[in-house]
mmCIF file of C-alpha atoms in Angstrom:
data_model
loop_
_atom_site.group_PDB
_atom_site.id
_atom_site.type_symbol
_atom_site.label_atom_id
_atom_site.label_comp_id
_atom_site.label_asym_id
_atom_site.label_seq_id
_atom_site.Cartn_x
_atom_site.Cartn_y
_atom_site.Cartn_z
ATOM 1 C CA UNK D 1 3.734 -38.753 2.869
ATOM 2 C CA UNK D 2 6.682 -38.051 0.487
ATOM 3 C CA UNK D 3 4.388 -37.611 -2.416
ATOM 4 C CA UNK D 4 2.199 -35.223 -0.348
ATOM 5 C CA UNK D 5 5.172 -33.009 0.088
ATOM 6 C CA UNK D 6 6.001 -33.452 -3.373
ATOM 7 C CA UNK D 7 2.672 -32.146 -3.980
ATOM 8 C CA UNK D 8 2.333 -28.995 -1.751
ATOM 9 C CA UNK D 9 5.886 -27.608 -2.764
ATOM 10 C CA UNK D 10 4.739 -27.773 -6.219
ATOM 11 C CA UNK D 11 1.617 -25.973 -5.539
ATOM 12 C CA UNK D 12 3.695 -23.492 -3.844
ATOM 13 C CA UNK D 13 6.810 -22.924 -5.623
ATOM 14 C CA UNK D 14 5.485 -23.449 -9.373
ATOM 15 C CA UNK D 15 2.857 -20.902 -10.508
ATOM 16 C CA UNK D 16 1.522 -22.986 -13.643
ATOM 17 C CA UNK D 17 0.689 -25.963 -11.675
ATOM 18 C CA UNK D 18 -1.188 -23.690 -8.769
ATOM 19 C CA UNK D 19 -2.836 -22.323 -11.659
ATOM 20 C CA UNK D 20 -3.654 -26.012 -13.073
ATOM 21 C CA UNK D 21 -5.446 -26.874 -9.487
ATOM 22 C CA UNK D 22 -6.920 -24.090 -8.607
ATOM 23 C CA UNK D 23 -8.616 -24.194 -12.504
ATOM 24 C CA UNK D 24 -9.704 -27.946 -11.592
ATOM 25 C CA UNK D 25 -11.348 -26.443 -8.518
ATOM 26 C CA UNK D 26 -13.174 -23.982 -10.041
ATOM 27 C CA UNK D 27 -14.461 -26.358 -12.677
ATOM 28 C CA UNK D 28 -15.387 -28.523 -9.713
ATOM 29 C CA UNK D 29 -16.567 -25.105 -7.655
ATOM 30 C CA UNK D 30 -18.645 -24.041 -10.725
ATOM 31 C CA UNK D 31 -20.620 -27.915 -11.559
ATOM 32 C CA UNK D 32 -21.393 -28.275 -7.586
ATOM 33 C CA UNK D 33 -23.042 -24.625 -8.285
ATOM 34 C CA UNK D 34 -24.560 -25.380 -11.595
ATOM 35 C CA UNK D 35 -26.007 -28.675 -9.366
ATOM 36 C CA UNK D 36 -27.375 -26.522 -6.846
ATOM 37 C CA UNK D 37 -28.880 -24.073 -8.545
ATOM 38 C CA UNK D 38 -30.764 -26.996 -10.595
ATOM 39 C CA UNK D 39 -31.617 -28.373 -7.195
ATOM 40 C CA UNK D 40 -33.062 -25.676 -5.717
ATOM 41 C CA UNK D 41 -35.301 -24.804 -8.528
ATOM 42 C CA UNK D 42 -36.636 -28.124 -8.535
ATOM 43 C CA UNK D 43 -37.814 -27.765 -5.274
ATOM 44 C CA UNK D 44 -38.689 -24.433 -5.461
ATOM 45 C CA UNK D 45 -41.129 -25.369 -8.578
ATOM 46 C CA UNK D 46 -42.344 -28.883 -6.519
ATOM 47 C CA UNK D 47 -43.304 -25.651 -3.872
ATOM 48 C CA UNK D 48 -44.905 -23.592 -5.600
ATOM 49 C CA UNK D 49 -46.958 -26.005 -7.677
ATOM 50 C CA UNK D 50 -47.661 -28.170 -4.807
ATOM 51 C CA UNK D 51 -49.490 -24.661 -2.810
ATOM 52 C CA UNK D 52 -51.246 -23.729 -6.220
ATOM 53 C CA UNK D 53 -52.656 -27.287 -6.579
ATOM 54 C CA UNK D 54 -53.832 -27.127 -2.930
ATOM 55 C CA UNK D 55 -55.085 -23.524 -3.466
ATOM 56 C CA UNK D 56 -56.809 -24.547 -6.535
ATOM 57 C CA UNK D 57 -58.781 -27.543 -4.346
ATOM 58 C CA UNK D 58 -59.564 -24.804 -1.965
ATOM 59 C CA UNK D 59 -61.294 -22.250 -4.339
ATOM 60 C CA UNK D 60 -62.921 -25.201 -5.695
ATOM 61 C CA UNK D 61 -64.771 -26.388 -2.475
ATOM 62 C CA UNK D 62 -65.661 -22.867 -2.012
ATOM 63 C CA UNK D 63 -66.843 -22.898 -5.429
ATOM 64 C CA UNK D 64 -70.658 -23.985 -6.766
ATOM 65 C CA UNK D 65 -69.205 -25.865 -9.778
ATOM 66 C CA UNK D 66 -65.741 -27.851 -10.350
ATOM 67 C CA UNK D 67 -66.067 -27.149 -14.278
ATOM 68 C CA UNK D 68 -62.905 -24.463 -14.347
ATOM 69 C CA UNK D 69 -60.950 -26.390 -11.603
ATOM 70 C CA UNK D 70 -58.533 -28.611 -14.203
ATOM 71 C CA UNK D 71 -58.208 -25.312 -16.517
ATOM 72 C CA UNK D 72 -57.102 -23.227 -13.486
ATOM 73 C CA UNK D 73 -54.559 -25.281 -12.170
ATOM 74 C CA UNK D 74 -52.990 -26.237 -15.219
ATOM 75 C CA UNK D 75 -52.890 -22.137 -16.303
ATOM 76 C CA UNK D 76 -51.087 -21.753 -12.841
ATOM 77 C CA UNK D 77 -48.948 -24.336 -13.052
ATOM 78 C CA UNK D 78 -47.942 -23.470 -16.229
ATOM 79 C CA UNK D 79 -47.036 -19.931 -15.074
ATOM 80 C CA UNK D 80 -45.114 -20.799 -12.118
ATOM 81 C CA UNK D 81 -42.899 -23.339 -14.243
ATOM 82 C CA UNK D 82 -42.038 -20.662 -17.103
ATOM 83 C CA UNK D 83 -41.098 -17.960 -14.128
ATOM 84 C CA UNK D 84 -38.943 -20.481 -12.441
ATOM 85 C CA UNK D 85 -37.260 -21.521 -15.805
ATOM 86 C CA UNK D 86 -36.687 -18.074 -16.658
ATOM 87 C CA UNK D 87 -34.855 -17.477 -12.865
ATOM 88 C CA UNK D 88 -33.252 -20.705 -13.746
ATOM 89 C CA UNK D 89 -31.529 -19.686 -17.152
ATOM 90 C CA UNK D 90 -30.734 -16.403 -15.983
ATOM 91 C CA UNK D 91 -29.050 -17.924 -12.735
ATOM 92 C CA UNK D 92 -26.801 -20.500 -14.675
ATOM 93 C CA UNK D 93 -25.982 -17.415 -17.274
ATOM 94 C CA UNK D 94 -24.894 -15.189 -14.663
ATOM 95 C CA UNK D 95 -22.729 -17.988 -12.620
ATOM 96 C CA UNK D 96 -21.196 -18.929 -15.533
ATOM 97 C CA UNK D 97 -19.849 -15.625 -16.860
ATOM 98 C CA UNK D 98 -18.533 -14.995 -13.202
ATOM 99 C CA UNK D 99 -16.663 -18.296 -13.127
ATOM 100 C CA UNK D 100 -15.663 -17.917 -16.467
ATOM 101 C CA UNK D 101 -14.401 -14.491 -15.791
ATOM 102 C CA UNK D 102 -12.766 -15.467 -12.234
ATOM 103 C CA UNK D 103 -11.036 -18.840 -14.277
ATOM 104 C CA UNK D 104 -9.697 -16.546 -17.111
ATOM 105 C CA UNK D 105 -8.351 -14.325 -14.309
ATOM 106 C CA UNK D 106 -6.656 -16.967 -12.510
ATOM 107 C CA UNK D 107 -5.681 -18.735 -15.937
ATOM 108 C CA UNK D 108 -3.885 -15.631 -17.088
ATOM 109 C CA UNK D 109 -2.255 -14.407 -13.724
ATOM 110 C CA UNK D 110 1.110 -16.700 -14.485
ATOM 111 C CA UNK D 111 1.795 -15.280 -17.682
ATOM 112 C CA UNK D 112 0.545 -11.581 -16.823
ATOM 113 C CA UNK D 113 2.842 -11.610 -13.733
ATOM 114 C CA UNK D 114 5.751 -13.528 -15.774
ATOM 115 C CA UNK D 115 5.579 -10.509 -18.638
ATOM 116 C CA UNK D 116 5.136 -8.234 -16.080
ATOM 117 C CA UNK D 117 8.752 -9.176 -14.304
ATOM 118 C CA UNK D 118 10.697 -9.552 -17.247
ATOM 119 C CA UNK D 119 9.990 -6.227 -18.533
ATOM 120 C CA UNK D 120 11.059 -4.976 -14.752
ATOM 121 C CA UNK D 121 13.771 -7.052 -14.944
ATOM 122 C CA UNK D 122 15.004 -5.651 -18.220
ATOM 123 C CA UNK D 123 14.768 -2.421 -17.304
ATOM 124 C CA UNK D 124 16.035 -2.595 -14.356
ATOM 125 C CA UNK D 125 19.292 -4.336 -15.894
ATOM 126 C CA UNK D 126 19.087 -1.458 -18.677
ATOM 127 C CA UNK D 127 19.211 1.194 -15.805
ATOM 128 C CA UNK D 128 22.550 -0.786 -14.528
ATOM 129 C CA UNK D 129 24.288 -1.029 -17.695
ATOM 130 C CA UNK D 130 23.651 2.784 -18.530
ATOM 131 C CA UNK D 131 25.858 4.110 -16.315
ATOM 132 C CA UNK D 132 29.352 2.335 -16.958
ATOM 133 C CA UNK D 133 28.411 2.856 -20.965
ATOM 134 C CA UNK D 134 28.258 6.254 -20.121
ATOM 135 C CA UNK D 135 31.504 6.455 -18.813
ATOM 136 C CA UNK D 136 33.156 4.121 -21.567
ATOM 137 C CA UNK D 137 31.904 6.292 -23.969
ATOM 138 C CA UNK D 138 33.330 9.744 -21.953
ATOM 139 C CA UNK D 139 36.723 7.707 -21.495
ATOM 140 C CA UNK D 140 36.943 6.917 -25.493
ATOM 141 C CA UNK D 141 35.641 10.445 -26.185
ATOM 142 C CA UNK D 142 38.809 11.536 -23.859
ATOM 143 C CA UNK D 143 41.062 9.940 -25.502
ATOM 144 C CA UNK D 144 40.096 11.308 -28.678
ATOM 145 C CA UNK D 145 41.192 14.249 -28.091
ATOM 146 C CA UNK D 146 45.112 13.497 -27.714
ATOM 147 C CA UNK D 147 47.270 14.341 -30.564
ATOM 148 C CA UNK D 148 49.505 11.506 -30.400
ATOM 149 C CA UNK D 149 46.582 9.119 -31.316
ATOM 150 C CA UNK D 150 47.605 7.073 -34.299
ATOM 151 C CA UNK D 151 44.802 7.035 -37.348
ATOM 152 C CA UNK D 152 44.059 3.453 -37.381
ATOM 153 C CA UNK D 153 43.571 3.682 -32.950
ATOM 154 C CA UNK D 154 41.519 7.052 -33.658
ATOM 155 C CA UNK D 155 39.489 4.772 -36.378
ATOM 156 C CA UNK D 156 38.807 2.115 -33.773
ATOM 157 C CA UNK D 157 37.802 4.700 -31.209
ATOM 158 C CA UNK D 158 35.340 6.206 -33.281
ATOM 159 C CA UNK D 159 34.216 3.149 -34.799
ATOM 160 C CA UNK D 160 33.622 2.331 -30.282
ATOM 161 C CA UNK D 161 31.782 5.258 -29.894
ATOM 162 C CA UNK D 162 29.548 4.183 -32.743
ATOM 163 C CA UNK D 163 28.750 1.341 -31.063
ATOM 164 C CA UNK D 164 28.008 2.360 -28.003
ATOM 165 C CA UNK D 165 25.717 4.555 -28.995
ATOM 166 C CA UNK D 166 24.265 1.966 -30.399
ATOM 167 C CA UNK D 167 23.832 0.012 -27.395
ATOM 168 C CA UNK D 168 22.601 3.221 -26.176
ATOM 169 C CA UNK D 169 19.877 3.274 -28.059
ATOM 170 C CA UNK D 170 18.837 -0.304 -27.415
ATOM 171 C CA UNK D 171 19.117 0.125 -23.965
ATOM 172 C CA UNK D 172 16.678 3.499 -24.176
ATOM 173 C CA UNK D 173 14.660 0.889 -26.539
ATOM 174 C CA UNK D 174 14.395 -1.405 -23.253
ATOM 175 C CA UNK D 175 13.548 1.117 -21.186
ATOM 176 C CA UNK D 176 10.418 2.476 -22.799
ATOM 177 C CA UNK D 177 9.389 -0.844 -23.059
ATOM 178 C CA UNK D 178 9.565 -1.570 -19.373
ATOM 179 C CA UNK D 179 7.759 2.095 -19.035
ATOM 180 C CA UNK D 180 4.809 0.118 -20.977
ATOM 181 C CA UNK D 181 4.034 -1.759 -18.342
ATOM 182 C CA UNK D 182 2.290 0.763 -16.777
ATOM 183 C CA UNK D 183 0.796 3.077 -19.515
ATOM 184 C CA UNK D 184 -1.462 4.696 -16.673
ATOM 185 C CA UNK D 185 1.639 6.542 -15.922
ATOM 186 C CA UNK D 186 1.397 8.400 -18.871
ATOM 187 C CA UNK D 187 0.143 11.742 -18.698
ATOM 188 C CA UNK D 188 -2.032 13.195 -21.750
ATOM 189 C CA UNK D 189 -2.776 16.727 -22.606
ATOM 190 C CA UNK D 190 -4.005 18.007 -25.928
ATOM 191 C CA UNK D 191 -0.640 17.958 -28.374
ATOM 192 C CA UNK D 192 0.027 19.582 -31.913
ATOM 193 C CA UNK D 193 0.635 16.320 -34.176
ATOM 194 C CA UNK D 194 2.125 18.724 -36.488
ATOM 195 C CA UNK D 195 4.430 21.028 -34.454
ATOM 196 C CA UNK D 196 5.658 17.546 -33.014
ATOM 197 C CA UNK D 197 6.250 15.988 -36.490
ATOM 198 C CA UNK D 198 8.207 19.382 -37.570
ATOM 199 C CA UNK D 199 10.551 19.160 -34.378
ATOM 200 C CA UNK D 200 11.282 15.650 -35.804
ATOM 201 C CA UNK D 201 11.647 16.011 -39.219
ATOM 202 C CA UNK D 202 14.091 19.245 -38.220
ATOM 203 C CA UNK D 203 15.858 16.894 -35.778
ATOM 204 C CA UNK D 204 16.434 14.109 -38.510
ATOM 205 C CA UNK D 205 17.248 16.452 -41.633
ATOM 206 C CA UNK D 206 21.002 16.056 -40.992
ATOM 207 C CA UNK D 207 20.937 12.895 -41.193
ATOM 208 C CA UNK D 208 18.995 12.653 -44.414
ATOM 209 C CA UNK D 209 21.322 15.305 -46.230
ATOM 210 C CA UNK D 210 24.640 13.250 -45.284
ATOM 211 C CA UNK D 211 22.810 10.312 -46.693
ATOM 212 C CA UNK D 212 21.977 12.376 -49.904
ATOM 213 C CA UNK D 213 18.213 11.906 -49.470
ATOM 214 C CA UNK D 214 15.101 14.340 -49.642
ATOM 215 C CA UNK D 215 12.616 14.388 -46.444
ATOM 216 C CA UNK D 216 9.531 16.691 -46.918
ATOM 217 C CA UNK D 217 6.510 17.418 -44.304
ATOM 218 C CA UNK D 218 2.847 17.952 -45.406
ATOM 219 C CA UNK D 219 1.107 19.185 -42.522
ATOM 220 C CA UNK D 220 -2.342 21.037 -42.149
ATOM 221 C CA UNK D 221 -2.775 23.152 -38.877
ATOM 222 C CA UNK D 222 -4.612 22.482 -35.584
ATOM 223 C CA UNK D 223 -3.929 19.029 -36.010
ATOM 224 C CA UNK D 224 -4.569 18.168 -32.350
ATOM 225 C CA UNK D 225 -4.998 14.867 -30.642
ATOM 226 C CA UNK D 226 -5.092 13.519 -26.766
ATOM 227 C CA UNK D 227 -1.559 12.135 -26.065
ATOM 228 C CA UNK D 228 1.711 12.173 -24.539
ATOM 229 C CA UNK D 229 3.872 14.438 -25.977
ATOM 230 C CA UNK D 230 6.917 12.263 -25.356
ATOM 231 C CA UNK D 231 5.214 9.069 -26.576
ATOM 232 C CA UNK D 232 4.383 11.078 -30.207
ATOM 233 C CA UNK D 233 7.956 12.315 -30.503
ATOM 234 C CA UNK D 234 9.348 8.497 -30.475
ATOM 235 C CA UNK D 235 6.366 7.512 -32.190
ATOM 236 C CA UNK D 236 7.356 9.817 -35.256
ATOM 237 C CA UNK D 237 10.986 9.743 -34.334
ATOM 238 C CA UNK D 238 11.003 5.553 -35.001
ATOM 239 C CA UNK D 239 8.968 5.735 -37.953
ATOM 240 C CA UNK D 240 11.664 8.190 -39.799
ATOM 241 C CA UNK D 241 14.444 7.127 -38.400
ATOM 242 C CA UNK D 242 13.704 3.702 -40.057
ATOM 243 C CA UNK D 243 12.574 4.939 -43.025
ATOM 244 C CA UNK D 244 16.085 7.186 -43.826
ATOM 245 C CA UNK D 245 18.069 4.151 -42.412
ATOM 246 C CA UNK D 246 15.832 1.826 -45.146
ATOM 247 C CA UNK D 247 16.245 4.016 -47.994
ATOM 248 C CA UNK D 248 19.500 4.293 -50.087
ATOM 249 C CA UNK D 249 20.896 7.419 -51.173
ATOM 250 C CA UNK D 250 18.925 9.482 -52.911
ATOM 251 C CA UNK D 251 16.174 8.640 -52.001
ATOM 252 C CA UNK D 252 12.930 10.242 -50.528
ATOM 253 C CA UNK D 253 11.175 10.407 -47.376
ATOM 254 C CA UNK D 254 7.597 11.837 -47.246
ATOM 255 C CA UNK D 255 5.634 12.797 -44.187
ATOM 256 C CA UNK D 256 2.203 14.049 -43.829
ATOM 257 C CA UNK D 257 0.106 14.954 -41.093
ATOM 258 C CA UNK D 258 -3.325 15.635 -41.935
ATOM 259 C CA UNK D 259 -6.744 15.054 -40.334
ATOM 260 C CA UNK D 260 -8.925 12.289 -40.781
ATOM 261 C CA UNK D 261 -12.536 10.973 -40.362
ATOM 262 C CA UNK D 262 -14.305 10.328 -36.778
ATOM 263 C CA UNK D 263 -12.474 13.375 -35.343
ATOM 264 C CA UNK D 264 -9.101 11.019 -35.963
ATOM 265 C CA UNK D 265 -5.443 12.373 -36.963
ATOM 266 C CA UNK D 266 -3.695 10.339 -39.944
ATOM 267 C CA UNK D 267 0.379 10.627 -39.547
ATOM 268 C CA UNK D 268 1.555 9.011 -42.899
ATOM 269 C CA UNK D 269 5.393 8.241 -43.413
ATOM 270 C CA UNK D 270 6.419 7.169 -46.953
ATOM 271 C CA UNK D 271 9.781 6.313 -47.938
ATOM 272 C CA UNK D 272 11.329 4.821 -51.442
ATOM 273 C CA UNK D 273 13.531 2.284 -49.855
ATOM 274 C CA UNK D 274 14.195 -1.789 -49.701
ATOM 275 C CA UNK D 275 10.995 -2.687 -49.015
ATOM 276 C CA UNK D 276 9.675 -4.950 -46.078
ATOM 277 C CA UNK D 277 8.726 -8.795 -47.845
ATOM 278 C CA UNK D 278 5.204 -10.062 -47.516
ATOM 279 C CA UNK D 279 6.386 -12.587 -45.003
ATOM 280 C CA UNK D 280 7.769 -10.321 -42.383
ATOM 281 C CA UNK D 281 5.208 -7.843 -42.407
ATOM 282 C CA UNK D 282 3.372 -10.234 -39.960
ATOM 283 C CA UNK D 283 5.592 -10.220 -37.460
ATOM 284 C CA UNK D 284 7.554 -6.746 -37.903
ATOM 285 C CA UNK D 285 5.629 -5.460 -34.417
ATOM 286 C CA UNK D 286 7.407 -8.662 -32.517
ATOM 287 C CA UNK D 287 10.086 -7.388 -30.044
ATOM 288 C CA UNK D 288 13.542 -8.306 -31.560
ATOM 289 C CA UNK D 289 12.475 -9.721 -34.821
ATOM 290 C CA UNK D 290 14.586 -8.545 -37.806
ATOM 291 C CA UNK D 291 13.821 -8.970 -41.171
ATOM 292 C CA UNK D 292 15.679 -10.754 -44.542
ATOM 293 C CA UNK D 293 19.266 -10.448 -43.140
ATOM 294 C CA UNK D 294 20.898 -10.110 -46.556
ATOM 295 C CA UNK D 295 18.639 -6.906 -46.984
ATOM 296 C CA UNK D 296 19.000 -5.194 -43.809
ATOM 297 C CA UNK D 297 22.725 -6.051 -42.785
ATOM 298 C CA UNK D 298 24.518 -3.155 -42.117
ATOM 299 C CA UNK D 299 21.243 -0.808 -41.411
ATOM 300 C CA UNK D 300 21.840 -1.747 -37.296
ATOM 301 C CA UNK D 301 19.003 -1.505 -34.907
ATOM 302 C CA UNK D 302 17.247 -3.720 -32.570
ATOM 303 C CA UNK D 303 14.433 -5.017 -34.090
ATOM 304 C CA UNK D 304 12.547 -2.853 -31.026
ATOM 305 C CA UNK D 305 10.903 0.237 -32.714
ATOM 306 C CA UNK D 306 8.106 -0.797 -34.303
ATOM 307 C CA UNK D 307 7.177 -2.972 -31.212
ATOM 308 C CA UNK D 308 7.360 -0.015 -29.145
ATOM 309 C CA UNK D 309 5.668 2.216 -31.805
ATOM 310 C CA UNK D 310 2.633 0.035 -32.042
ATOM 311 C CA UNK D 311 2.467 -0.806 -27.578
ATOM 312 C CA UNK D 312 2.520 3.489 -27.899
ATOM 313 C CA UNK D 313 0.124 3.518 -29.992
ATOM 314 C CA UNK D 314 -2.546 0.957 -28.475
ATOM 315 C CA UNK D 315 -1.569 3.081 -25.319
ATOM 316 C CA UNK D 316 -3.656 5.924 -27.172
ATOM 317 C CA UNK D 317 -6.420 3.670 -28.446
ATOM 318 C CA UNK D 318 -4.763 4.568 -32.284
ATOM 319 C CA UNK D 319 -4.198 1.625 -34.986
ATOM 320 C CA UNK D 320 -1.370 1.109 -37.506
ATOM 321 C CA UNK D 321 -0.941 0.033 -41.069
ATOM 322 C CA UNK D 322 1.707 -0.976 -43.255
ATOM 323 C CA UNK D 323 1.755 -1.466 -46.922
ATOM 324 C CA UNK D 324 5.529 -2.190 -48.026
ATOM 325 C CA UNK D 325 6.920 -4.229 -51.051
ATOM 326 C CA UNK D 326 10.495 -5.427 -51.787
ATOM 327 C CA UNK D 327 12.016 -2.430 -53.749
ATOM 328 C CA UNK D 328 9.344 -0.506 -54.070
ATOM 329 C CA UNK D 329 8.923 0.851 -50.950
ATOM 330 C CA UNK D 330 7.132 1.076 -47.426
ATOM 331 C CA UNK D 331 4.124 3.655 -46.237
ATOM 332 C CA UNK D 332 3.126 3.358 -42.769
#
């Protein structure tokens, strides 16, 4: 009795071993069906060749001569067994897709309902945290503005606000990613690739000049595509932003938006910095992961980005490519 209640609160309370029995079942549901169907063909074909036998004995005492009566009810026989293993084979094909597709369903439901909470979690913990950031930051910002601040406090407090807007753009980070989750959300309209890319490149200019580099845009016109506006903003926005904060002074940023074949828009970012090593490109599109430490510390970030830059791009059935080599460069 004990182990029986063992049993049914684990089938309640713990999704992967539900999951575990109810695949066992379905196995089980799917051989009984796979039985049946073999079953009942078996005696639908005993049937139907039984009745063309009798039928054949018919015609022949009806008949002057017995000569075709062997040849006729083999030819029948024949025919009725080829139509009932065709109904058979298509039968067992058709169950088996639908289990398979039900199993995969019911396989997959733990992990798509796990990914699905964590991301709702995470935002919804993002959305908490924003708020008393928001007024750290105003309180630091505040107290900036006193004169009787000592330099090495008004160093630290700038050095705080730095941070936090840091963690403020982590936290925005998190929150497009929980967005993600439901990308039918996302409202599409016909969008100038290149008017978008000029807003960014304008918006990120500053921040190229105080770090001595050179960022030029190539764009040809009526470069339209079927998107969210938004979405192609932070697609672009990520894409430079790592690309100046990769790149040492005096360097060069290039990007070009141009069409491309199969009625297709190519957005091209090329940059002269570090480099991304052979190893990491594999996994640069993983949520969090960071590259070579000893070449990226001090360059900040999240290691979030590129992982939402490629989820936004999926969302608009796009592809990306990176070619990258330690000091020589990366071209996405």
């Amino acid at each position: 009795m004990e182990s029986a209640t063992v049993w049914l609160n684990s089938y309640r309370y713990d999704p992967f071993f539900r999951t575990e029995i109810n695949v066992i079942g379905l196995q089980v549901a799917f051989g009984l069906v796979i039985l049946g169907l073999i079953g009942t063909a078996y005696s639908l074909l005993y049937h139907d060749i039984s009745l063309a036998i009798l039928q054949g004995i018919r015609d022949a005492q009806s008949a002057t001569t017995l000569q075709n009566l062997g040849p006729s009810i083999i030819a029948t026989t024949e025919s009725i067994r080829t139509v009932n293993l065709i109904g058979l084979i298509g039968s067992i094909i058709l169950v088996t897709v639908l289990f398979g597709y039900i199993i995969a369903r019911v396989t997959l439901a733990p992990a798509r309902n796990a990914l699905s909470s964590q991301k709702q979690f995470v935002g919804n913990i993002a959305h908490e945290v924003r708020t008393p950031l928001s007024v750290i930051k105003t309180n630091t910002e505040v107290a900036l503005l006193e004169d009787n601040v000592s330099t090495d406090m008004r160093e630290t407090l700038m050095s705080n606000i730095e941070e936090l807007d840091r963690i403020s753009e982590i936290i925005n980070n998190l929150l497009s990613l929980s967005a993600l989750v439901r990308p039918e959300r996302m409202e599409f309209a016909a969008v100038d690739m290149s008017g978008v890319a000029t807003d960014v490149v304008q918006k990120f200019s500053q921040l190229a000049r105080r770090n001595e580099q050179q960022i030029t845009l190539r764009k040809s016109p009526d470069c339209r595509v079927w998107g969210n506006s938004t979405a192609l903003t932070q697609i672009i926005g990520n894409l430079v932003k790592n690309a100046i904060v990769y790149t040492p002074r005096g360097g060069h940023i290039r990007v070009t938006i141009e069409p491309a074949p199969n009625n297709q828009v190519e957005l091209i970012v090329q940059d002269s910095g570090i480099g991304i090593a052979r190893k990491d490109l594999f996994r640069i599109f993983e949520p969090f992961y960071r590259a070579d430490p000893s070449r990226t510390k001090g360059a900040g970030g999240s290691g979030l980005g590129l992982a939402i830059v490629s989820e936004l791009i999926k969302t608009h059935q796009g592809r990306i490519t990176i070619r990258s080599a330690v000091g020589r460069g990366t071209t996405v």
